[in-house]
PDB file of C-alpha atoms in Angstrom:
ATOM      1  CA  MET A   1     -11.362  11.225  -1.621  1.00 47.00           C
ATOM      2  CA  TRP A   2      -9.037  11.248   1.353  1.00 46.00           C
ATOM      3  CA  ASP A   3     -10.464  11.303   4.879  1.00 50.00           C
ATOM      4  CA  PRO A   4      -7.890  13.108   7.065  1.00 50.00           C
ATOM      5  CA  ALA A   5      -9.463  11.869  10.309  1.00 49.00           C
ATOM      6  CA  LYS A   6      -9.389   8.248   9.158  1.00 49.00           C
ATOM      7  CA  TYR A   7      -5.838   8.591   7.886  1.00 47.00           C
ATOM      8  CA  LEU A   8      -4.750   9.796  11.335  1.00 49.00           C
ATOM      9  CA  ASP A   9      -6.020   6.633  12.998  1.00 52.00           C
ATOM     10  CA  TYR A  10      -2.906   4.862  14.303  1.00 56.00           C
ATOM     11  CA  GLN A  11      -0.965   8.061  13.665  1.00 65.00           C
ATOM     12  CA  ASP A  12       1.892   7.074  15.988  1.00 70.00           C
ATOM     13  CA  GLU A  13       2.423   3.821  14.076  1.00 72.00           C
ATOM     14  CA  ARG A  14       2.151   5.590  10.734  1.00 77.00           C
ATOM     15  CA  ALA A  15       4.636   8.264  11.815  1.00 89.00           C
ATOM     16  CA  ARG A  16       7.474   5.928  12.766  1.00 92.00           C
ATOM     17  CA  PRO A  17       8.719   5.327   9.178  1.00 95.00           C
ATOM     18  CA  PHE A  18       8.714   9.093   8.605  1.00 96.00           C
ATOM     19  CA  TYR A  19      11.112   9.647  11.485  1.00 96.00           C
ATOM     20  CA  ASP A  20      13.308   6.730  10.433  1.00 97.00           C
ATOM     21  CA  LEU A  21      13.498   8.263   6.956  1.00 97.00           C
ATOM     22  CA  LEU A  22      14.194  11.758   8.256  1.00 97.00           C
ATOM     23  CA  ALA A  23      17.029  10.485  10.452  1.00 97.00           C
ATOM     24  CA  ARG A  24      18.988   9.347   7.388  1.00 98.00           C
ATOM     25  CA  VAL A  25      18.886  12.709   5.605  1.00 98.00           C
ATOM     26  CA  GLY A  26      22.245  14.395   6.114  1.00 98.00           C
ATOM     27  CA  ALA A  27      21.364  17.928   5.014  1.00 98.00           C
ATOM     28  CA  THR A  28      22.661  20.543   7.441  1.00 96.00           C
ATOM     29  CA  GLU A  29      21.483  23.985   6.301  1.00 97.00           C
ATOM     30  CA  PRO A  30      19.143  23.590   3.315  1.00 98.00           C
ATOM     31  CA  ARG A  31      17.568  26.770   2.032  1.00 98.00           C
ATOM     32  CA  ARG A  32      14.240  25.128   1.127  1.00 98.00           C
ATOM     33  CA  VAL A  33      12.690  21.913   2.480  1.00 98.00           C
ATOM     34  CA  VAL A  34       9.704  20.422   0.676  1.00 98.00           C
ATOM     35  CA  ASP A  35       7.093  18.064   2.131  1.00 98.00           C
ATOM     36  CA  ALA A  36       5.756  16.611  -1.124  1.00 98.00           C
ATOM     37  CA  GLY A  37       2.391  15.073  -0.395  1.00 97.00           C
ATOM     38  CA  CYS A  38       2.089  16.449   3.129  1.00 96.00           C
ATOM     39  CA  GLY A  39      -1.296  14.894   3.876  1.00 93.00           C
ATOM     40  CA  PRO A  40      -2.957  16.455   6.936  1.00 93.00           C
ATOM     41  CA  GLY A  41       0.316  18.189   7.825  1.00 95.00           C
ATOM     42  CA  ASN A  42       0.802  16.412  11.137  1.00 93.00           C
ATOM     43  CA  LEU A  43       4.446  15.592  10.360  1.00 95.00           C
ATOM     44  CA  THR A  44       5.458  18.755   8.504  1.00 96.00           C
ATOM     45  CA  PRO A  45       6.356  20.669  11.705  1.00 96.00           C
ATOM     46  CA  SER A  46       9.076  18.070  12.359  1.00 96.00           C
ATOM     47  CA  LEU A  47      10.833  19.299   9.222  1.00 97.00           C
ATOM     48  CA  ALA A  48      10.691  22.894  10.456  1.00 96.00           C
ATOM     49  CA  GLU A  49      12.109  21.791  13.800  1.00 97.00           C
ATOM     50  CA  ARG A  50      14.943  19.923  12.101  1.00 97.00           C
ATOM     51  CA  TRP A  51      15.806  22.846   9.792  1.00 98.00           C
ATOM     52  CA  PRO A  52      14.487  26.047  11.441  1.00 97.00           C
ATOM     53  CA  GLY A  53      16.323  28.303   9.000  1.00 97.00           C
ATOM     54  CA  ALA A  54      14.830  26.785   5.863  1.00 98.00           C
ATOM     55  CA  VAL A  55      11.877  27.930   3.822  1.00 98.00           C
ATOM     56  CA  MET A  56       9.217  25.250   4.321  1.00 98.00           C
ATOM     57  CA  GLU A  57       7.067  24.195   1.384  1.00 98.00           C
ATOM     58  CA  ALA A  58       4.235  21.697   1.814  1.00 98.00           C
ATOM     59  CA  PHE A  59       1.679  20.568  -0.730  1.00 98.00           C
ATOM     60  CA  ASP A  60      -0.833  17.818  -1.401  1.00 97.00           C
ATOM     61  CA  SER A  61      -3.198  16.919  -4.235  1.00 95.00           C
ATOM     62  CA  SER A  62      -6.179  16.380  -1.907  1.00 94.00           C
ATOM     63  CA  PRO A  63      -8.230  19.485  -1.042  1.00 95.00           C
ATOM     64  CA  ASP A  64      -9.393  17.780   2.167  1.00 93.00           C
ATOM     65  CA  MET A  65      -5.832  17.044   3.242  1.00 93.00           C
ATOM     66  CA  VAL A  66      -4.703  20.583   2.432  1.00 97.00           C
ATOM     67  CA  ALA A  67      -7.617  21.987   4.428  1.00 96.00           C
ATOM     68  CA  ALA A  68      -6.690  19.777   7.397  1.00 95.00           C
ATOM     69  CA  ALA A  69      -3.040  20.832   7.160  1.00 96.00           C
ATOM     70  CA  ARG A  70      -3.963  24.509   7.064  1.00 97.00           C
ATOM     71  CA  ALA A  71      -6.302  24.052  10.019  1.00 97.00           C
ATOM     72  CA  SER A  72      -3.354  22.689  11.994  1.00 94.00           C
ATOM     73  CA  GLY A  73      -1.200  25.696  11.135  1.00 96.00           C
ATOM     74  CA  VAL A  74       0.751  24.330   8.151  1.00 97.00           C
ATOM     75  CA  ASP A  75       0.896  26.684   5.150  1.00 96.00           C
ATOM     76  CA  ALA A  76       0.061  23.913   2.675  1.00 98.00           C
ATOM     77  CA  THR A  77      -0.906  24.401  -0.949  1.00 98.00           C
ATOM     78  CA  LEU A  78      -2.868  22.328  -3.423  1.00 98.00           C
ATOM     79  CA  ALA A  79      -0.598  20.827  -6.090  1.00 98.00           C
ATOM     80  CA  ASP A  80      -0.222  17.730  -8.248  1.00 97.00           C
ATOM     81  CA  ILE A  81       3.015  15.943  -7.361  1.00 97.00           C
ATOM     82  CA  THR A  82       3.423  14.729 -10.947  1.00 97.00           C
ATOM     83  CA  ARG A  83       3.517  18.347 -12.189  1.00 96.00           C
ATOM     84  CA  TRP A  84       5.520  19.901  -9.363  1.00 97.00           C
ATOM     85  CA  GLU A  85       9.018  21.114 -10.205  1.00 96.00           C
ATOM     86  CA  PRO A  86      11.596  21.782  -7.476  1.00 97.00           C
ATOM     87  CA  PRO A  87      12.563  25.459  -7.136  1.00 97.00           C
ATOM     88  CA  ALA A  88      16.224  26.244  -7.700  1.00 96.00           C
ATOM     89  CA  ASP A  89      16.929  26.734  -3.985  1.00 98.00           C
ATOM     90  CA  THR A  90      15.546  23.338  -2.913  1.00 98.00           C
ATOM     91  CA  GLY A  91      17.811  21.450  -0.535  1.00 98.00           C
ATOM     92  CA  VAL A  92      15.537  18.605   0.610  1.00 98.00           C
ATOM     93  CA  VAL A  93      12.540  16.938  -1.017  1.00 98.00           C
ATOM     94  CA  LEU A  94      10.863  14.483   1.329  1.00 98.00           C
ATOM     95  CA  THR A  95       7.884  12.382   0.319  1.00 98.00           C
ATOM     96  CA  ASN A  96       6.377  10.050   2.889  1.00 96.00           C
ATOM     97  CA  ALA A  97       3.951   7.259   1.880  1.00 93.00           C
ATOM     98  CA  VAL A  98       2.900   9.112  -1.278  1.00 95.00           C
ATOM     99  CA  LEU A  99       4.645   7.766  -4.365  1.00 97.00           C
ATOM    100  CA  GLN A 100       2.846   4.417  -4.264  1.00 94.00           C
ATOM    101  CA  TRP A 101      -0.165   6.346  -5.587  1.00 91.00           C
ATOM    102  CA  VAL A 102       1.849   7.670  -8.561  1.00 94.00           C
ATOM    103  CA  PRO A 103       2.185   5.046 -11.329  1.00 93.00           C
ATOM    104  CA  ASN A 104       5.114   6.862 -12.989  1.00 94.00           C
ATOM    105  CA  HIS A 105       6.901   7.694  -9.736  1.00 97.00           C
ATOM    106  CA  ARG A 106      10.173   6.123 -10.892  1.00 97.00           C
ATOM    107  CA  GLU A 107      10.340   8.620 -13.755  1.00 97.00           C
ATOM    108  CA  LEU A 108       9.368  11.347 -11.312  1.00 97.00           C
ATOM    109  CA  LEU A 109      12.337  10.530  -9.054  1.00 98.00           C
ATOM    110  CA  VAL A 110      14.669  10.703 -12.040  1.00 98.00           C
ATOM    111  CA  ARG A 111      13.231  14.065 -13.046  1.00 97.00           C
ATOM    112  CA  TRP A 112      13.771  15.450  -9.562  1.00 98.00           C
ATOM    113  CA  ALA A 113      17.338  14.133  -9.442  1.00 98.00           C
ATOM    114  CA  GLU A 114      18.091  15.855 -12.737  1.00 97.00           C
ATOM    115  CA  ALA A 115      16.425  19.138 -11.712  1.00 97.00           C
ATOM    116  CA  LEU A 116      17.789  19.525  -8.180  1.00 98.00           C
ATOM    117  CA  PRO A 117      21.074  21.349  -7.515  1.00 97.00           C
ATOM    118  CA  ALA A 118      24.190  19.469  -6.454  1.00 97.00           C
ATOM    119  CA  GLY A 119      24.081  18.621  -2.768  1.00 98.00           C
ATOM    120  CA  ALA A 120      20.289  18.452  -2.573  1.00 98.00           C
ATOM    121  CA  TRP A 121      18.593  15.443  -0.985  1.00 98.00           C
ATOM    122  CA  ILE A 122      15.673  13.254  -2.058  1.00 98.00           C
ATOM    123  CA  ALA A 123      14.072  11.129   0.668  1.00 98.00           C
ATOM    124  CA  MET A 124      11.174   8.775  -0.013  1.00 98.00           C
ATOM    125  CA  GLN A 125       9.315   6.054   1.849  1.00 97.00           C
ATOM    126  CA  VAL A 126       6.595   3.809   0.434  1.00 97.00           C
ATOM    127  CA  PRO A 127       4.695   0.775   1.702  1.00 95.00           C
ATOM    128  CA  GLY A 128       6.334  -2.437   0.521  1.00 95.00           C
ATOM    129  CA  ASN A 129       3.557  -4.836   1.471  1.00 92.00           C
ATOM    130  CA  TYR A 130       1.609  -5.173  -1.768  1.00 92.00           C
ATOM    131  CA  ARG A 131       2.138  -8.928  -1.690  1.00 93.00           C
ATOM    132  CA  ALA A 132       1.031  -9.234   1.950  1.00 95.00           C
ATOM    133  CA  PRO A 133      -2.347 -10.781   2.846  1.00 95.00           C
ATOM    134  CA  SER A 134      -3.741  -7.349   3.719  1.00 94.00           C
ATOM    135  CA  HIS A 135      -3.452  -6.314   0.076  1.00 93.00           C
ATOM    136  CA  ASP A 136      -3.671  -9.682  -1.656  1.00 94.00           C
ATOM    137  CA  LEU A 137      -7.045 -10.433  -0.065  1.00 95.00           C
ATOM    138  CA  VAL A 138      -8.403  -7.049  -1.140  1.00 93.00           C
ATOM    139  CA  ARG A 139      -7.401  -7.756  -4.749  1.00 91.00           C
ATOM    140  CA  LYS A 140      -8.822 -11.286  -4.686  1.00 91.00           C
ATOM    141  CA  LEU A 141     -12.132 -10.145  -3.258  1.00 92.00           C
ATOM    142  CA  ALA A 142     -12.312  -7.230  -5.691  1.00 89.00           C
ATOM    143  CA  ALA A 143     -11.695  -9.612  -8.605  1.00 87.00           C
ATOM    144  CA  THR A 144     -14.739 -11.761  -7.848  1.00 87.00           C
ATOM    145  CA  SER A 145     -17.670 -11.380 -10.222  1.00 80.00           C
ATOM    146  CA  ARG A 146     -19.808  -9.292  -7.865  1.00 80.00           C
ATOM    147  CA  TRP A 147     -17.134  -6.615  -7.477  1.00 79.00           C
ATOM    148  CA  SER A 148     -14.854  -6.656 -10.525  1.00 68.00           C
ATOM    149  CA  ARG A 149     -17.190  -4.426 -12.502  1.00 61.00           C
ATOM    150  CA  SER A 150     -16.180  -1.351 -10.525  1.00 64.00           C
ATOM    151  CA  LEU A 151     -12.856  -1.825  -8.759  1.00 72.00           C
ATOM    152  CA  ASP A 152      -9.318  -1.192  -9.977  1.00 71.00           C
ATOM    153  CA  LEU A 153      -6.630  -1.736  -7.348  1.00 80.00           C
ATOM    154  CA  PRO A 154      -2.835  -1.437  -7.266  1.00 80.00           C
ATOM    155  CA  GLY A 155      -0.979  -4.632  -8.128  1.00 85.00           C
ATOM    156  CA  GLU A 156       1.947  -6.475  -6.611  1.00 88.00           C
ATOM    157  CA  ASP A 157       4.472  -4.376  -8.558  1.00 90.00           C
ATOM    158  CA  THR A 158       3.141  -0.995  -7.430  1.00 93.00           C
ATOM    159  CA  VAL A 159       6.490  -0.206  -5.789  1.00 96.00           C
ATOM    160  CA  SER A 160       9.996  -1.452  -6.557  1.00 97.00           C
ATOM    161  CA  GLU A 161      12.583  -3.179  -4.405  1.00 97.00           C
ATOM    162  CA  PRO A 162      15.136  -1.054  -2.506  1.00 98.00           C
ATOM    163  CA  GLN A 163      17.948  -2.091  -4.848  1.00 98.00           C
ATOM    164  CA  ASP A 164      15.903  -1.024  -7.869  1.00 98.00           C
ATOM    165  CA  TYR A 165      15.477   2.489  -6.469  1.00 98.00           C
ATOM    166  CA  ALA A 166      19.144   2.559  -5.526  1.00 98.00           C
ATOM    167  CA  GLU A 167      20.210   1.643  -9.047  1.00 98.00           C
ATOM    168  CA  LEU A 168      17.737   4.088 -10.594  1.00 98.00           C
ATOM    169  CA  LEU A 169      19.188   7.068  -8.730  1.00 98.00           C
ATOM    170  CA  ALA A 170      22.814   5.926  -8.677  1.00 98.00           C
ATOM    171  CA  ALA A 171      22.643   5.832 -12.479  1.00 97.00           C
ATOM    172  CA  ARG A 172      21.920   9.585 -12.303  1.00 96.00           C
ATOM    173  CA  GLY A 173      25.046  10.169 -10.221  1.00 96.00           C
ATOM    174  CA  CYS A 174      23.407  10.247  -6.790  1.00 98.00           C
ATOM    175  CA  ALA A 175      24.888   8.833  -3.606  1.00 98.00           C
ATOM    176  CA  VAL A 176      22.154   6.471  -2.461  1.00 98.00           C
ATOM    177  CA  ASP A 177      21.114   4.804   0.778  1.00 98.00           C
ATOM    178  CA  ALA A 178      18.243   2.324   0.254  1.00 98.00           C
ATOM    179  CA  TRP A 179      16.798  -0.185   2.690  1.00 98.00           C
ATOM    180  CA  GLU A 180      13.651  -1.910   3.897  1.00 98.00           C
ATOM    181  CA  THR A 181      12.132  -2.352   7.337  1.00 97.00           C
ATOM    182  CA  THR A 182       9.254  -4.534   8.490  1.00 97.00           C
ATOM    183  CA  TYR A 183       7.477  -3.021  11.472  1.00 96.00           C
ATOM    184  CA  VAL A 184       5.490  -5.543  13.476  1.00 95.00           C
ATOM    185  CA  GLN A 185       2.655  -3.309  14.583  1.00 92.00           C
ATOM    186  CA  ARG A 186       0.560  -4.266  17.598  1.00 93.00           C
ATOM    187  CA  LEU A 187      -2.886  -2.995  16.671  1.00 93.00           C
ATOM    188  CA  THR A 188      -5.817  -2.694  19.036  1.00 91.00           C
ATOM    189  CA  GLY A 189      -9.548  -2.824  18.556  1.00 90.00           C
ATOM    190  CA  GLU A 190     -12.004  -4.967  16.651  1.00 91.00           C
ATOM    191  CA  ASP A 191     -11.082  -5.693  13.020  1.00 94.00           C
ATOM    192  CA  ALA A 192      -7.870  -3.765  13.566  1.00 93.00           C
ATOM    193  CA  VAL A 193      -6.248  -4.599  10.213  1.00 95.00           C
ATOM    194  CA  LEU A 194      -9.434  -3.709   8.348  1.00 96.00           C
ATOM    195  CA  GLU A 195      -9.523  -0.361  10.127  1.00 92.00           C
ATOM    196  CA  TRP A 196      -5.834   0.228   9.350  1.00 90.00           C
ATOM    197  CA  ILE A 197      -6.201  -0.323   5.606  1.00 91.00           C
ATOM    198  CA  THR A 198      -9.515   1.561   5.372  1.00 90.00           C
ATOM    199  CA  GLY A 199      -7.539   4.811   5.534  1.00 80.00           C
ATOM    200  CA  THR A 200      -5.158   3.795   2.740  1.00 82.00           C
ATOM    201  CA  VAL A 201      -5.494   0.885   0.315  1.00 87.00           C
ATOM    202  CA  LEU A 202      -9.297   0.702   0.636  1.00 90.00           C
ATOM    203  CA  ARG A 203      -9.718   4.368  -0.239  1.00 84.00           C
ATOM    204  CA  PRO A 204     -10.349   3.721  -3.970  1.00 85.00           C
ATOM    205  CA  VAL A 205     -12.730   0.888  -3.091  1.00 89.00           C
ATOM    206  CA  LYS A 206     -14.835   3.169  -0.929  1.00 89.00           C
ATOM    207  CA  ALA A 207     -14.826   5.844  -3.631  1.00 86.00           C
ATOM    208  CA  ALA A 208     -16.074   3.362  -6.267  1.00 87.00           C
ATOM    209  CA  LEU A 209     -18.949   1.845  -4.274  1.00 89.00           C
ATOM    210  CA  ASP A 210     -22.215   3.163  -2.917  1.00 90.00           C
ATOM    211  CA  ALA A 211     -22.767   3.011   0.830  1.00 92.00           C
ATOM    212  CA  ALA A 212     -24.558  -0.349   0.823  1.00 94.00           C
ATOM    213  CA  ASP A 213     -21.953  -2.073  -1.361  1.00 92.00           C
ATOM    214  CA  TRP A 214     -19.138  -0.538   0.675  1.00 93.00           C
ATOM    215  CA  ASP A 215     -20.602  -2.013   3.851  1.00 94.00           C
ATOM    216  CA  ARG A 216     -20.937  -5.422   2.189  1.00 94.00           C
ATOM    217  CA  PHE A 217     -17.370  -5.299   0.867  1.00 94.00           C
ATOM    218  CA  ARG A 218     -16.011  -4.400   4.309  1.00 94.00           C
ATOM    219  CA  PHE A 219     -18.037  -7.190   5.916  1.00 95.00           C
ATOM    220  CA  GLU A 220     -16.687  -9.823   3.518  1.00 94.00           C
ATOM    221  CA  LEU A 221     -13.139  -8.519   3.715  1.00 96.00           C
ATOM    222  CA  GLY A 222     -13.245  -8.333   7.510  1.00 95.00           C
ATOM    223  CA  SER A 223     -13.854 -12.049   7.761  1.00 95.00           C
ATOM    224  CA  LEU A 224     -10.928 -12.818   5.448  1.00 96.00           C
ATOM    225  CA  LEU A 225      -8.590 -10.508   7.337  1.00 97.00           C
ATOM    226  CA  ARG A 226      -9.498 -11.985  10.711  1.00 96.00           C
ATOM    227  CA  ASP A 227      -8.421 -15.392   9.413  1.00 96.00           C
ATOM    228  CA  ALA A 228      -5.166 -13.991   8.013  1.00 97.00           C
ATOM    229  CA  TYR A 229      -4.419 -11.850  11.080  1.00 97.00           C
ATOM    230  CA  PRO A 230      -6.046 -13.604  14.049  1.00 95.00           C
ATOM    231  CA  PRO A 231      -6.412 -11.443  17.154  1.00 94.00           C
ATOM    232  CA  ARG A 232      -4.492 -12.459  20.253  1.00 95.00           C
ATOM    233  CA  ALA A 233      -6.133 -13.461  23.517  1.00 94.00           C
ATOM    234  CA  ASP A 234      -5.716  -9.902  24.816  1.00 95.00           C
ATOM    235  CA  GLY A 235      -7.569  -8.466  21.808  1.00 92.00           C
ATOM    236  CA  THR A 236      -4.527  -7.023  20.048  1.00 95.00           C
ATOM    237  CA  THR A 237      -3.417  -8.048  16.565  1.00 96.00           C
ATOM    238  CA  TRP A 238       0.105  -8.372  15.159  1.00 97.00           C
ATOM    239  CA  PHE A 239       0.374  -6.667  11.766  1.00 95.00           C
ATOM    240  CA  PRO A 240       3.707  -6.917   9.909  1.00 96.00           C
ATOM    241  CA  PHE A 241       4.117  -3.822   7.738  1.00 93.00           C
ATOM    242  CA  ARG A 242       7.038  -3.690   5.317  1.00 96.00           C
ATOM    243  CA  ARG A 243       8.337  -0.302   4.174  1.00 97.00           C
ATOM    244  CA  VAL A 244      10.821   0.631   1.454  1.00 98.00           C
ATOM    245  CA  PHE A 245      13.121   3.637   1.952  1.00 98.00           C
ATOM    246  CA  THR A 246      15.468   5.548  -0.329  1.00 98.00           C
ATOM    247  CA  VAL A 247      17.622   8.565   0.485  1.00 98.00           C
ATOM    248  CA  ALA A 248      19.699  10.062  -2.328  1.00 98.00           C
ATOM    249  CA  ARG A 249      22.124  12.975  -2.431  1.00 98.00           C
ATOM    250  CA  VAL A 250      22.422  14.692  -5.795  1.00 98.00           C
ATOM    251  CA  SER A 251      25.974  15.223  -7.070  1.00 94.00           C
TER     252      SER A 251
END
């Protein structure tokens, strides 16, 4: 289950890749713009501001996220991204930090590229840090005998390299712009990296454990993360966060 309030912790830092992605989309007057996996809807209004004449469509698979988006004024709907099909008038499909949760997302991108009209845009951004200590330590802890009975976490190959996405969509005739960026986030607060990943990669861990085990897992993981990401003298913590971006124009 998604916790919209927890996800919005560090919302400024989480929003930066969205705006970097949006800046590379060259659509001028799309008829329909889709926020696929809109989460709590905090970034969806930016799409309406960019393209005020477009029909805005926003959806998410989490009822809690959809409720949060609607509460903020976004007309979001509940939908499964793996089953969603782009309407014929779609000009932009943007998906921000969503496809890493979809095991078959490479096939999904191909399906969208084949279904969208010529001139439409696909823009996606996913975390590219599945080999970083923040994720590696979670997997290693989860694999120990006291936890492995109940936890199933994404592996190192959850997302592809930028060139792989570029080749995937170029093979379908798209003009592709793919790149990666590592943001060195300056996080504040105690156990800052633990708090950051609690709203994302630790979500399935929390869902699988009872309250007591969840507290124990967090306690053990917190110690490991403090060693991997030591806080600075001023109490802040540097957290390198790699992101993978792809923008494709259908031809």
